Coordinates of C-alpha atoms and ligand atoms in Angstrom, one line a residue:
X1 CA -68.2 -73.8 -33.5
X2 CA -65.2 -72.3 -35.3
X3 CA -61.7 -74.2 -34.2
X4 CA -59.3 -72.2 -36.2
X5 CA -59.5 -68.9 -37.7
X6 CA -56.7 -67.3 -39.6
X7 CA -56.9 -63.7 -40.4
X8 CA -54.5 -61.8 -42.8
X9 CA -51.7 -64.6 -42.3
X10 CA -48.5 -63.1 -43.7
X11 CA -45.4 -65.1 -43.8
X12 CA -41.9 -63.8 -45.1
X13 CA -38.9 -66.0 -45.0
X14 CA -35.4 -64.5 -43.6
X15 CA -34.5 -64.3 -47.3
X16 CA -37.1 -62.0 -48.2
X17 CA -39.6 -64.6 -50.0
X18 CA -43.3 -63.7 -49.2
X19 CA -44.6 -67.1 -49.1
X20 CA -48.3 -66.1 -47.6
X21 CA -49.6 -63.1 -48.4
X22 CA -52.7 -62.1 -46.6
X23 CA -54.6 -65.4 -46.0
X24 CA -58.0 -65.8 -44.4
X25 CA -59.5 -69.1 -43.4
X26 CA -61.7 -70.7 -41.2
X27 CA -62.4 -74.1 -39.9
X28 CA -65.3 -75.4 -37.9
X29 CA -64.6 -78.1 -35.1
X30 CA -64.9 -81.6 -36.7
X31 CA -64.8 -80.4 -40.2
X32 CA -62.6 -81.0 -43.0
X33 CA -60.7 -78.3 -45.1
X34 CA -58.5 -79.3 -48.1
X35 CA -55.9 -76.8 -49.2
X36 CA -54.7 -77.1 -53.0
X37 CA -52.6 -75.4 -55.3
X38 CA -49.3 -76.0 -57.4
X39 CA -45.8 -76.3 -56.0
X40 CA -44.3 -73.2 -54.1
X41 CA -47.7 -71.5 -53.7
X42 CA -47.3 -71.4 -49.9
X43 CA -49.1 -74.5 -48.5
X44 CA -46.4 -75.8 -46.3
X45 CA -45.2 -72.5 -45.2
X46 CA -49.1 -72.0 -43.9
X47 CA -49.1 -75.6 -42.4
X48 CA -45.9 -74.8 -40.4
X49 CA -47.0 -71.2 -39.4
X50 CA -50.2 -72.8 -37.5
X51 CA -47.7 -74.7 -35.4
X52 CA -45.1 -72.0 -35.3
X53 CA -42.7 -74.3 -36.7
X54 CA -41.2 -71.7 -39.3
X55 CA -37.2 -71.0 -39.3
X56 CA -36.0 -68.5 -36.7
X57 CA -36.1 -65.0 -38.3
X58 CA -39.1 -65.6 -40.5
X59 CA -41.6 -62.7 -40.2
X60 CA -45.3 -63.5 -39.5
X61 CA -48.1 -61.2 -39.2
X62 CA -51.8 -61.4 -38.8
X63 CA -53.9 -63.9 -36.4
X64 CA -53.8 -67.6 -36.2
X65 CA -56.9 -68.1 -33.6
X66 CA -56.8 -71.9 -32.3
X67 CA -60.0 -72.3 -30.0
X68 CA -60.1 -68.4 -29.6
X69 CA -56.6 -68.1 -28.6
X70 CA -53.8 -66.5 -30.9
X71 CA -50.9 -68.8 -31.4
X72 CA -48.9 -66.0 -32.7
X73 CA -49.1 -64.3 -29.3
X74 CA -48.3 -67.5 -27.3
X75 CA -45.1 -68.0 -25.2
X76 CA -42.9 -71.1 -26.3
X77 CA -44.3 -73.3 -23.4
X78 CA -47.9 -72.8 -24.4
X79 CA -47.0 -73.3 -28.0
X80 CA -45.1 -76.6 -27.2
X81 CA -48.1 -77.8 -25.7
X82 CA -50.5 -76.7 -28.3
X83 CA -48.4 -78.4 -31.0
X84 CA -49.4 -81.8 -29.7
X85 CA -52.8 -81.3 -27.6
X86 CA -54.0 -78.6 -29.6
X87 CA -53.1 -79.2 -33.1
X88 CA -50.6 -81.8 -34.7
X89 CA -49.0 -82.3 -38.0
X90 CA -48.5 -85.3 -40.4
X91 CA -45.6 -84.6 -42.5
X92 CA -44.8 -86.1 -46.1
X93 CA -42.0 -88.5 -46.1
X94 CA -42.2 -90.3 -42.7
X95 CA -38.8 -91.4 -43.2
X96 CA -37.3 -88.2 -42.5
X97 CA -39.8 -87.1 -39.8
X98 CA -39.1 -90.4 -37.7
X99 CA -35.7 -90.7 -35.7
X100 CA -34.0 -93.6 -37.4
X101 CA -32.1 -94.6 -34.1
X102 CA -35.2 -94.9 -31.7
X103 CA -37.9 -97.5 -31.7
X104 CA -41.2 -96.1 -33.2
X105 CA -43.2 -97.1 -29.9
X106 CA -40.8 -94.6 -28.1
X107 CA -41.4 -92.0 -30.5
X108 CA -45.2 -92.4 -30.0
X109 CA -44.7 -92.3 -26.3
X110 CA -42.4 -89.3 -26.3
X111 CA -45.1 -86.9 -26.9
X112 CA -47.6 -88.6 -24.4
X113 CA -44.9 -88.2 -21.6
X114 CA -43.8 -84.8 -22.3
X115 CA -47.2 -83.3 -23.2
X116 CA -49.9 -85.6 -22.2
X117 CA -49.0 -85.7 -18.6
X118 CA -49.0 -89.5 -18.4
X119 CA -46.7 -91.6 -16.6
X120 CA -44.4 -94.5 -18.3
X121 CA -46.9 -97.2 -17.9
X122 CA -50.1 -95.2 -18.9
X123 CA -47.8 -93.8 -22.0
X124 CA -47.0 -97.4 -23.1
X125 CA -50.5 -98.6 -22.8
X126 CA -51.8 -95.7 -24.9
X127 CA -49.1 -96.3 -27.8
X128 CA -50.4 -100.0 -28.0
X129 CA -53.9 -98.6 -28.5
X130 CA -52.7 -95.9 -31.1
X131 CA -50.8 -98.5 -33.0
X132 CA -54.1 -100.7 -33.1
X133 CA -56.1 -97.6 -34.1
X134 CA -53.8 -97.1 -37.0
X135 CA -53.7 -100.8 -38.2
X136 CA -50.3 -101.8 -36.8
X137 CA -49.9 -104.9 -34.4
X138 CA -48.8 -103.4 -30.7
X139 CA -45.5 -105.9 -31.4
X140 CA -44.4 -103.2 -33.9
X141 CA -43.7 -100.7 -31.3
X142 CA -40.3 -102.5 -30.9
X143 CA -39.4 -101.8 -34.6
X144 CA -37.2 -99.1 -35.8
X145 CA -38.5 -96.9 -38.8
X146 CA -36.3 -98.8 -41.4
X147 CA -37.7 -101.7 -40.4
X148 CA -41.1 -100.7 -41.5
X149 CA -42.8 -99.8 -45.1
X150 CA -43.4 -96.4 -46.3
X151 CA -47.0 -96.9 -45.5
X152 CA -46.5 -98.3 -41.9
X153 CA -44.2 -95.2 -41.2
X154 CA -46.8 -92.9 -42.3
X155 CA -49.1 -95.0 -40.2
X156 CA -46.7 -94.4 -36.9
X157 CA -46.8 -90.8 -38.1
X158 CA -50.5 -90.8 -37.7
X159 CA -50.2 -92.3 -34.2
X160 CA -47.9 -89.6 -33.2
X161 CA -50.2 -86.9 -34.3
X162 CA -53.2 -88.5 -32.4
X163 CA -51.3 -89.3 -29.3
X164 CA -52.1 -86.1 -27.2
X165 CA -55.8 -85.9 -28.3
X166 CA -55.3 -82.8 -30.6
X167 CA -58.5 -81.0 -31.8
X168 CA -56.9 -80.4 -35.3
X169 CA -55.0 -82.5 -37.4
X170 CA -52.9 -80.9 -40.2
X171 CA -51.7 -83.1 -43.0
X172 CA -49.3 -82.1 -45.4
X173 CA -49.2 -84.3 -48.5
X174 CA -49.4 -87.5 -46.2
X175 CA -49.3 -89.9 -49.3
X176 CA -47.1 -88.4 -51.8
X177 CA -44.1 -90.3 -50.9
X178 CA -46.1 -93.7 -51.3
X179 CA -47.3 -96.2 -53.8
X180 CA -50.8 -95.4 -55.5
X181 CA -52.4 -98.6 -53.6
X182 CA -51.0 -97.3 -50.5
X183 CA -52.1 -93.9 -50.8
X184 CA -55.8 -94.7 -50.9
X185 CA -55.3 -96.9 -47.7
X186 CA -53.8 -93.8 -45.6
X187 CA -56.0 -91.3 -47.1
X188 CA -58.9 -93.6 -46.0
X189 CA -57.1 -94.2 -42.4
X190 CA -56.9 -90.5 -41.7
X191 CA -60.4 -89.9 -42.8
X192 CA -61.9 -92.4 -40.7
X193 CA -59.7 -91.4 -37.5
X194 CA -60.6 -87.7 -37.9
X195 CA -64.2 -88.8 -38.3
X196 CA -64.6 -90.9 -35.5
X197 CA -63.0 -88.6 -33.2
X198 CA -64.6 -85.5 -34.7
X199 CA -61.3 -83.9 -35.1
X200 CA -60.8 -80.8 -37.4
X201 CA -58.7 -81.7 -40.6
X202 CA -56.6 -79.6 -42.8
X203 CA -55.4 -82.0 -45.7
X204 CA -52.8 -80.5 -47.9
X205 CA -52.0 -81.7 -51.4
X206 CA -51.6 -80.8 -54.7
X207 CA -53.9 -83.0 -56.3
X208 CA -57.5 -81.5 -55.9
X209 CA -59.4 -84.9 -56.6
X210 CA -57.8 -86.5 -53.5
X211 CA -58.7 -83.6 -51.7
X212 CA -62.5 -83.1 -53.1
X213 CA -63.1 -86.9 -52.1
X214 CA -61.6 -86.5 -48.3
X215 CA -62.8 -83.0 -47.6
X216 CA -66.1 -80.7 -47.0
X217 CA -64.3 -77.3 -48.1
X218 CA -61.6 -76.6 -50.4
X219 CA -59.2 -73.6 -50.5
X220 CA -56.9 -73.2 -53.5
X221 CA -53.6 -71.0 -53.0
X222 CA -52.0 -69.3 -55.7
X223 CA -48.6 -67.3 -55.1
X224 CA -49.0 -67.0 -51.4
X225 CA -52.7 -66.2 -51.6
X226 CA -56.0 -68.1 -51.1
X227 CA -57.9 -67.6 -54.6
X228 CA -60.9 -69.8 -54.0
X229 CA -62.4 -71.0 -51.3
X230 CA -65.7 -73.1 -51.0
X231 CA -67.7 -76.4 -50.6
X232 CA -65.2 -79.2 -52.1
X233 CA -67.5 -80.3 -54.7
X234 CA -68.1 -76.8 -56.3
X235 CA -64.5 -75.8 -56.1
X236 CA -63.4 -79.0 -57.6
X237 CA -66.0 -78.9 -60.5
X238 CA -65.1 -75.2 -61.0
Ligands
LIG301 P1 -45.7 -75.6 -51.3 O1 -45.8 -76.0 -49.7 O2 -47.1 -74.9 -51.7 O3 -45.1 -76.2 -52.1 P2 -44.1 -73.9 -49.9 O4 -44.7 -73.2 -48.6 O5 -43.0 -74.8 -49.5 O6 -45.0 -74.2 -50.9 O7 -42.9 -72.7 -50.2 C1 -43.7 -71.4 -50.8 C2 -42.6 -70.3 -51.2 O8 -41.8 -69.9 -50.0 C3 -41.7 -71.0 -52.2 O9 -41.5 -69.6 -53.2 C4 -40.4 -71.3 -51.5 O10 -39.2 -71.3 -52.4 C5 -40.6 -70.6 -50.3 N1 -39.5 -71.3 -49.3 C6 -39.9 -72.1 -48.7 N2 -39.4 -72.5 -47.6 C7 -38.4 -71.7 -47.6 C8 -37.6 -71.2 -46.4 N3 -37.1 -72.0 -45.6 N4 -36.6 -70.1 -46.6 C9 -37.0 -69.3 -47.9 N5 -37.9 -69.5 -48.7 C10 -38.7 -70.9 -48.5
LIG302 P1 -38.7 -79.0 -28.2 O1 -39.4 -79.7 -27.1 O2 -37.2 -79.3 -28.4 O3 -39.0 -77.6 -28.4 P2 -40.3 -79.1 -30.6 O4 -41.8 -79.2 -29.6 O5 -39.9 -77.8 -31.4 O6 -39.2 -79.5 -29.7 O7 -40.4 -80.6 -31.7 C1 -39.2 -81.0 -31.9 C2 -39.3 -81.7 -33.7 O8 -40.6 -82.3 -33.4 C3 -39.8 -80.5 -34.5 O9 -38.7 -80.5 -35.4 C4 -40.8 -80.7 -35.3 O10 -40.5 -81.3 -36.8 C5 -41.5 -82.0 -34.6 N1 -42.9 -81.3 -34.1 C6 -43.4 -80.9 -33.5 N2 -44.4 -80.7 -32.8 C7 -45.0 -81.6 -33.8 C8 -46.3 -82.0 -33.9 N3 -47.3 -81.4 -33.6 N4 -46.5 -82.8 -34.9 C9 -45.6 -83.9 -35.6 N5 -44.4 -83.1 -35.3 C10 -44.0 -82.3 -34.5

């Protein structure tokens, strides 16, 4: 079954930069797509467009069908719900994506309270379960982001991304800011969790080898376009 279908997506920033130019992509439920390409080719813009997280004034054309519904036609209230329960993003550099003055447990609980329809007690319980799933002791819920290592912070980001049971996880360079040893652990964790829960994954990286190991299919972008797409091994060896 098709989970995500992107048709002729174009993104033009307010300054006129045409960052994405006619991209078509499709992703089946439970499958893993890698998006590769050199810096500046439009990978992050694509990821942000999927959840309508682009700056105001950005022009977006085409269609983004998530479970058959066009994200670009949704009202904002629906977009907010879709951001957590439909699809969620793990950004690179968790230090900048986490709020420095809130405990990480509260940050994981927040989307559950706001979008997951849970009460305080249920959200707290779910937060504990999520921390365990990502390999952190439940007691770490009380920590502030600066008290955690880079890898632990990225685990928190993964817990947040999974908090409202999305169908699709988008990971944008999720390991770029980490030590090489930790990178492999985080990649394995993401792969293991999305496989267990049969979630769709879009993994963005400038590193084709990383994607070839993790993903079923690969799309290579160049200057805002997808210039190659196919089974991961075939694209990697090409
Ligand atoms: P990648 O993730 O592949 O490195 P990006 O999607 O970040 O690429 O960037 C694609 C293009 O869009 C680049 O030319 C970049 O300079 C430009 N760009 C990115 N963000 C903005 C923005 N907020 N405003 C204007 N141009 C941007
Ligand atoms: P508000 O409820 O004020 O509209 P948003 O839903 O726009 O807030 O999200 C606030 C911030 O949370 C955004 O700046 C974005 O970086 C982050 N965010 C939103 N959705 C997600 C998501 N699905 N995964 C990770 N971070 C997200």
